mmCIF file of C-alpha atoms in Angstrom:
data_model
loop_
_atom_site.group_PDB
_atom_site.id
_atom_site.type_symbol
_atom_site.label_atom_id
_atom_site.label_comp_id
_atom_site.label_asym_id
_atom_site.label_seq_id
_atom_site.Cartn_x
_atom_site.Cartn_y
_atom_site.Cartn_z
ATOM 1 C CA UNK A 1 99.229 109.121 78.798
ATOM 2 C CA UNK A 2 102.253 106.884 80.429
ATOM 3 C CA UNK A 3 105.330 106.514 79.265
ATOM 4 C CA UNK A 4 104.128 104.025 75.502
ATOM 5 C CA UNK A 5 107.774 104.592 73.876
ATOM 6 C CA UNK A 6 108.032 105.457 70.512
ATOM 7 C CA UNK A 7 106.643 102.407 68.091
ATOM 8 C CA UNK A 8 109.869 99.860 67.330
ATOM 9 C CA UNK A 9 110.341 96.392 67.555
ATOM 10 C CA UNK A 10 111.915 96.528 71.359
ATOM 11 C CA UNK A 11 108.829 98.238 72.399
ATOM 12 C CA UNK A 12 106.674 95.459 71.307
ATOM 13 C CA UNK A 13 104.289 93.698 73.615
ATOM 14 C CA UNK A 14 104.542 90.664 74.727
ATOM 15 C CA UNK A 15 107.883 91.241 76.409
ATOM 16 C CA UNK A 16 109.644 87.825 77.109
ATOM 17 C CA UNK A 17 112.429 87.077 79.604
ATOM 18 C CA UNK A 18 113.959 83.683 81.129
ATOM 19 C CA UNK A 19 114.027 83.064 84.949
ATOM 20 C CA UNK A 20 114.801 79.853 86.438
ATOM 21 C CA UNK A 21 114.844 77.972 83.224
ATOM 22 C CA UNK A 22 111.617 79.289 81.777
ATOM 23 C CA UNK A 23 110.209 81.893 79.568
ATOM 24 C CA UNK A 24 108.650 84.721 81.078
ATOM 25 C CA UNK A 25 105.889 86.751 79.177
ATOM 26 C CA UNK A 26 103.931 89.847 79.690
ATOM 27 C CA UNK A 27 101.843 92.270 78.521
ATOM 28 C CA UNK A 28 100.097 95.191 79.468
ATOM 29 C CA UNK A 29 97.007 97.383 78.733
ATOM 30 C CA UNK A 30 97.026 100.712 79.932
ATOM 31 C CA UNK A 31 99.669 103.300 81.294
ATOM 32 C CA UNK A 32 101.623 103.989 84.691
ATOM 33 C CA UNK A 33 102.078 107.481 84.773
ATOM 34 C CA UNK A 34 105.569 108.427 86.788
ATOM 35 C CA UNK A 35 107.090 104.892 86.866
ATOM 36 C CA UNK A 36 110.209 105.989 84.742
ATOM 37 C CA UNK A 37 110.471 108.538 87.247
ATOM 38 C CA UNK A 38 110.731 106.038 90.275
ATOM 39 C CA UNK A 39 112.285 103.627 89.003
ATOM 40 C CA UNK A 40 115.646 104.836 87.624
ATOM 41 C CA UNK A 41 117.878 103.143 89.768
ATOM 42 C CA UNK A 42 119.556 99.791 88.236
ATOM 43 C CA UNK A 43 118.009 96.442 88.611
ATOM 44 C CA UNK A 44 119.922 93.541 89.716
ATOM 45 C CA UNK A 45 118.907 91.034 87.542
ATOM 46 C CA UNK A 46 116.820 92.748 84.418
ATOM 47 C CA UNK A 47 116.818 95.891 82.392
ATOM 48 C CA UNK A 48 114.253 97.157 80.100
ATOM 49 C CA UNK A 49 115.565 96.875 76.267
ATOM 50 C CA UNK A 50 112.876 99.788 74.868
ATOM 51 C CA UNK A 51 111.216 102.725 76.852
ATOM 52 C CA UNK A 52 107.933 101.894 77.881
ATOM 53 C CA UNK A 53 106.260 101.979 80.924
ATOM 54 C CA UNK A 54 105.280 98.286 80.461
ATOM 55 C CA UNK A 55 108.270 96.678 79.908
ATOM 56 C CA UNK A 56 109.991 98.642 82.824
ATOM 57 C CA UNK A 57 106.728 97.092 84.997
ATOM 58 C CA UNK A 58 107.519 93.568 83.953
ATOM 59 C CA UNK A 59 111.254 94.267 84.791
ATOM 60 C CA UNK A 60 110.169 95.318 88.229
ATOM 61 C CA UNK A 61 107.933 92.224 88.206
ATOM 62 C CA UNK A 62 110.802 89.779 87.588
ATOM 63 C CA UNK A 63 112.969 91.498 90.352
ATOM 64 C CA UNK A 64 110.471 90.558 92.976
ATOM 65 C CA UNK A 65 110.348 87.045 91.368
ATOM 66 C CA UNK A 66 113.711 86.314 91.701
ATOM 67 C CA UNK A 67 114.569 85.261 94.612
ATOM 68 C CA UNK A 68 111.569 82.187 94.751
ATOM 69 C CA UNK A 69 112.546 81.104 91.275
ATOM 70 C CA UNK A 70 116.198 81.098 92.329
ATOM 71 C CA UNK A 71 115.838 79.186 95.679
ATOM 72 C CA UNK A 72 115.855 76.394 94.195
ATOM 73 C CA UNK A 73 116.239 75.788 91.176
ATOM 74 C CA UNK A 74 114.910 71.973 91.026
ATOM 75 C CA UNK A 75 111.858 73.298 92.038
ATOM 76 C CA UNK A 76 108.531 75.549 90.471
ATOM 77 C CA UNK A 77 107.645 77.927 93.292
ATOM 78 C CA UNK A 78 104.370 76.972 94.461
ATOM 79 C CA UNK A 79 101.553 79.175 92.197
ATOM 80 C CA UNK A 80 99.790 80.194 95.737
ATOM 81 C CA UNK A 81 103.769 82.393 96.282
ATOM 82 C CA UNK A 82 103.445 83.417 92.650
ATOM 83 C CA UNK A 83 100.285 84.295 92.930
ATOM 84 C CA UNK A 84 100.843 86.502 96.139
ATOM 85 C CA UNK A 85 103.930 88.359 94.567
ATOM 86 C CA UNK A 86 102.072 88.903 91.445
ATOM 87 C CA UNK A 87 98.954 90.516 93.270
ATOM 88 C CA UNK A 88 101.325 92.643 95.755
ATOM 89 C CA UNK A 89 102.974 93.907 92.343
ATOM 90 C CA UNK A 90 99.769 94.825 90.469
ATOM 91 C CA UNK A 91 98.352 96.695 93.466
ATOM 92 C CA UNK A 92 101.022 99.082 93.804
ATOM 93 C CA UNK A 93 101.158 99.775 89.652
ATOM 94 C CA UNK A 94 97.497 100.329 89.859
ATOM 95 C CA UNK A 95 98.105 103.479 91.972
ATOM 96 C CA UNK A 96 99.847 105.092 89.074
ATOM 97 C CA UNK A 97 97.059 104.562 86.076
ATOM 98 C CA UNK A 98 95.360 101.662 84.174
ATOM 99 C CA UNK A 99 97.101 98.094 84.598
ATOM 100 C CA UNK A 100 95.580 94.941 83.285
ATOM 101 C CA UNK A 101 97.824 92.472 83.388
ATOM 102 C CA UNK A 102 98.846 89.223 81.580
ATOM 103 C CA UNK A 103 101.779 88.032 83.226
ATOM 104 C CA UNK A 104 102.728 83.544 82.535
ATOM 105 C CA UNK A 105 106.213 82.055 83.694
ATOM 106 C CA UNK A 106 105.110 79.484 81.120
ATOM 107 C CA UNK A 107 103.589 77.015 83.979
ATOM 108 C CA UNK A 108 100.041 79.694 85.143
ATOM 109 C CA UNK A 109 98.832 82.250 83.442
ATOM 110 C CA UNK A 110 98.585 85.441 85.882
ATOM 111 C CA UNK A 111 95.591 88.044 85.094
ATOM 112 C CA UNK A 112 95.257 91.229 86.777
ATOM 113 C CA UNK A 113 92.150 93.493 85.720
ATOM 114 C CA UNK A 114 91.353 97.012 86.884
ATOM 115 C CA UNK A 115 90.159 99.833 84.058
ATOM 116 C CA UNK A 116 90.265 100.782 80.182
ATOM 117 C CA UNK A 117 89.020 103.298 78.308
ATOM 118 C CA UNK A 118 85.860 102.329 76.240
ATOM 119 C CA UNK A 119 85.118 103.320 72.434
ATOM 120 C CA UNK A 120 81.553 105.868 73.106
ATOM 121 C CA UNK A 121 80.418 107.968 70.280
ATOM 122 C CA UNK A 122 83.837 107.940 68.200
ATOM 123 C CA UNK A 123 85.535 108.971 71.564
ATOM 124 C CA UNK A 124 87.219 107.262 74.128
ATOM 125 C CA UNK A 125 85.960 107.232 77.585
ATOM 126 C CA UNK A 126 87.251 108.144 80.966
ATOM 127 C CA UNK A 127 89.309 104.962 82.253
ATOM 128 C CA UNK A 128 86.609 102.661 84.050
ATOM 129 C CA UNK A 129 86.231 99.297 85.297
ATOM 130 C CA UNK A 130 85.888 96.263 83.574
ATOM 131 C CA UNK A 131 89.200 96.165 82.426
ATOM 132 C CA UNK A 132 89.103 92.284 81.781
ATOM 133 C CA UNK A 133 86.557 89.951 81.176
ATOM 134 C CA UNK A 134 86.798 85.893 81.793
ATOM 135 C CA UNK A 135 85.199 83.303 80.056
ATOM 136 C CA UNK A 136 85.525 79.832 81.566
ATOM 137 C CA UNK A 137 84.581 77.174 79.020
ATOM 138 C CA UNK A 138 83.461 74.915 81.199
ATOM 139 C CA UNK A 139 80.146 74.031 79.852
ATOM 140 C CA UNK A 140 81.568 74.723 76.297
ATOM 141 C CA UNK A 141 81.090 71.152 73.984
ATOM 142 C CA UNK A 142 83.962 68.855 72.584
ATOM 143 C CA UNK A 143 84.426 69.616 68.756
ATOM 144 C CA UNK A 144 82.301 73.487 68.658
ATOM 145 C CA UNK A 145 84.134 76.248 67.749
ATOM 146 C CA UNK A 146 84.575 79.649 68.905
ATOM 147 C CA UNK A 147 84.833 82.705 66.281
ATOM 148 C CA UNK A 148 84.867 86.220 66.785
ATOM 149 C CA UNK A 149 86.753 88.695 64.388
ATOM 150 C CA UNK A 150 90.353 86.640 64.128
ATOM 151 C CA UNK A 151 89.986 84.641 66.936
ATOM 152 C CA UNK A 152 89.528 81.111 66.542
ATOM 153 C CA UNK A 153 89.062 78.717 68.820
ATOM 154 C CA UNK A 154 88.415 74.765 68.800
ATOM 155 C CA UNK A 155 87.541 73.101 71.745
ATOM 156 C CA UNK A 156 88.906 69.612 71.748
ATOM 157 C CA UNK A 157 87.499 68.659 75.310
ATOM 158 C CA UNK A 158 89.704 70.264 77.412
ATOM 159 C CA UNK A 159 88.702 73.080 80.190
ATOM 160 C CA UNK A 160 89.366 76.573 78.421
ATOM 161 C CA UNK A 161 89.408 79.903 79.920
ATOM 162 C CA UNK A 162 89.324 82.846 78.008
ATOM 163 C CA UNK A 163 90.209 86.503 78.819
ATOM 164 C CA UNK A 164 89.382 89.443 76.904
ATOM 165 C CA UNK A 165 89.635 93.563 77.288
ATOM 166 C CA UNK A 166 85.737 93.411 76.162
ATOM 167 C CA UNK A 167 83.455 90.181 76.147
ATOM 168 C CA UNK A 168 83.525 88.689 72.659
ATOM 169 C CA UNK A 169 79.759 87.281 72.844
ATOM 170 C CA UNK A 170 76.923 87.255 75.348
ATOM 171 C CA UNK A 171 77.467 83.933 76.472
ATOM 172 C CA UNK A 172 78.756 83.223 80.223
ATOM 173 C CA UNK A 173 81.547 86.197 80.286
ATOM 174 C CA UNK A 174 81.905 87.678 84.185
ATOM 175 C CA UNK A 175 83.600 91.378 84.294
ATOM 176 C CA UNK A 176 86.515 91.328 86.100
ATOM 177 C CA UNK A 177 86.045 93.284 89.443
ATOM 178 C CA UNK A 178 89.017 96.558 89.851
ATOM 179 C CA UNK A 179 91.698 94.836 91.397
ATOM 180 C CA UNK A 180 91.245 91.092 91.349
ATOM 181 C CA UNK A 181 94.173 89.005 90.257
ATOM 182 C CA UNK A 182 93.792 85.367 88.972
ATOM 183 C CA UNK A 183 95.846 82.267 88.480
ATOM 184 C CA UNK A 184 94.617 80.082 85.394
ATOM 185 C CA UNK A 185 96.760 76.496 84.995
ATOM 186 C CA UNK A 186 96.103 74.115 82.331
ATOM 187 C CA UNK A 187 92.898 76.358 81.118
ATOM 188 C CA UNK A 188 91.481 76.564 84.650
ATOM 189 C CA UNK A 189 91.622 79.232 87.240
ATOM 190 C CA UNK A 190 93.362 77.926 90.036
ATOM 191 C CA UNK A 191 93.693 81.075 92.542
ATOM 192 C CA UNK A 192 91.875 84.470 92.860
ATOM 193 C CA UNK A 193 92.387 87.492 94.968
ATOM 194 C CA UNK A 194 91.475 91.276 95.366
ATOM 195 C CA UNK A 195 94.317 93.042 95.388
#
């Protein structure tokens, strides 16, 4: 297992920061076995509050986001930069154990999928890909409704996109490949790359 932290309020997902005016939010599914280990040196700019792996990965994160949100400060870095850090970020946590990714800087919504364990038999499996699944609601109609155990969602017309650790229907889900990261803007995807 990586480093989960012991169960408080600090080491609750999502974990939110501001950069260049906006609220940053992420959360993570999996573990990254080691990174307290590497990463012990200060940070310039943030410091995790709790003691999990995650947080300390969205620290890391920011750190490499700095500088293009901080530039200037007028400005939204373009989602195409964003995008690129975001991916070059996710590869190298990958190497150290699960990391699916939800990552938004409150403008795009960032996605990264690459393995989970899956509930077989009462156990839980080896790590494997899917770790994410997408839904874009595309073809979904104006004024239907989308249920599945707590999740409730009314479609008022706009484009919707959906992301899940396991598909919550049959209808029109795609399993994320290992390693692909995705912009989504205003319910669309906007950018995707393997990582």
């Amino acid at each position: 297992m990586g480093d989960n932290g012991i169960a408080s309020l600090k080491n609750t997902h999502p974990f939110q920061r501001a950069l260049g005016r906006r609220t940053h939010v992420f959360a993570h599914n999996g573990d990254l076995k080691g990174l307290h280990n590497e990463y012990r040196v200060p940070f310039l700019y943030y410091e995790p509050i709790g003691d999990t792996d995650s947080e300390l990965a969205f620290c890391i994160l920011l750190e490499r986001l700095f500088p293009i949100w901080t530039r200037d400060k007028t400005v939204v870095p373009s989602a195409d930069e964003r995008l690129s850090i975001f991916a070059q970020f996710a590869s190298e946590m990958r190497i150290r154990g699960s990391a699916n990714f939800l990552y938004s800087d409150g403008n795009v919504l960032f996605v990264h999928a690459h393995k989970r364990m899956f509930e077989e038999n009462g156990t839980f499996s080896e790590a494997r890909a899917p770790g994410l699944s997408i839904r874009n609601c595309t073809d979904c109609q104006n004024g239907s409704e989308y249920k599945y155990d707590g999740l409730n969602v009314s479609l008022t017309g706009q484009i919707t996109t959906i992301v899940a650790s396991v598909p919550l229907d049959e209808h029109g889900w795609e399993a994320l490949p290992e390693g692909v990261a995705i912009a989504i803007k205003d319910g669309e995807e906007i950018g995707r790359v393997k990582t």
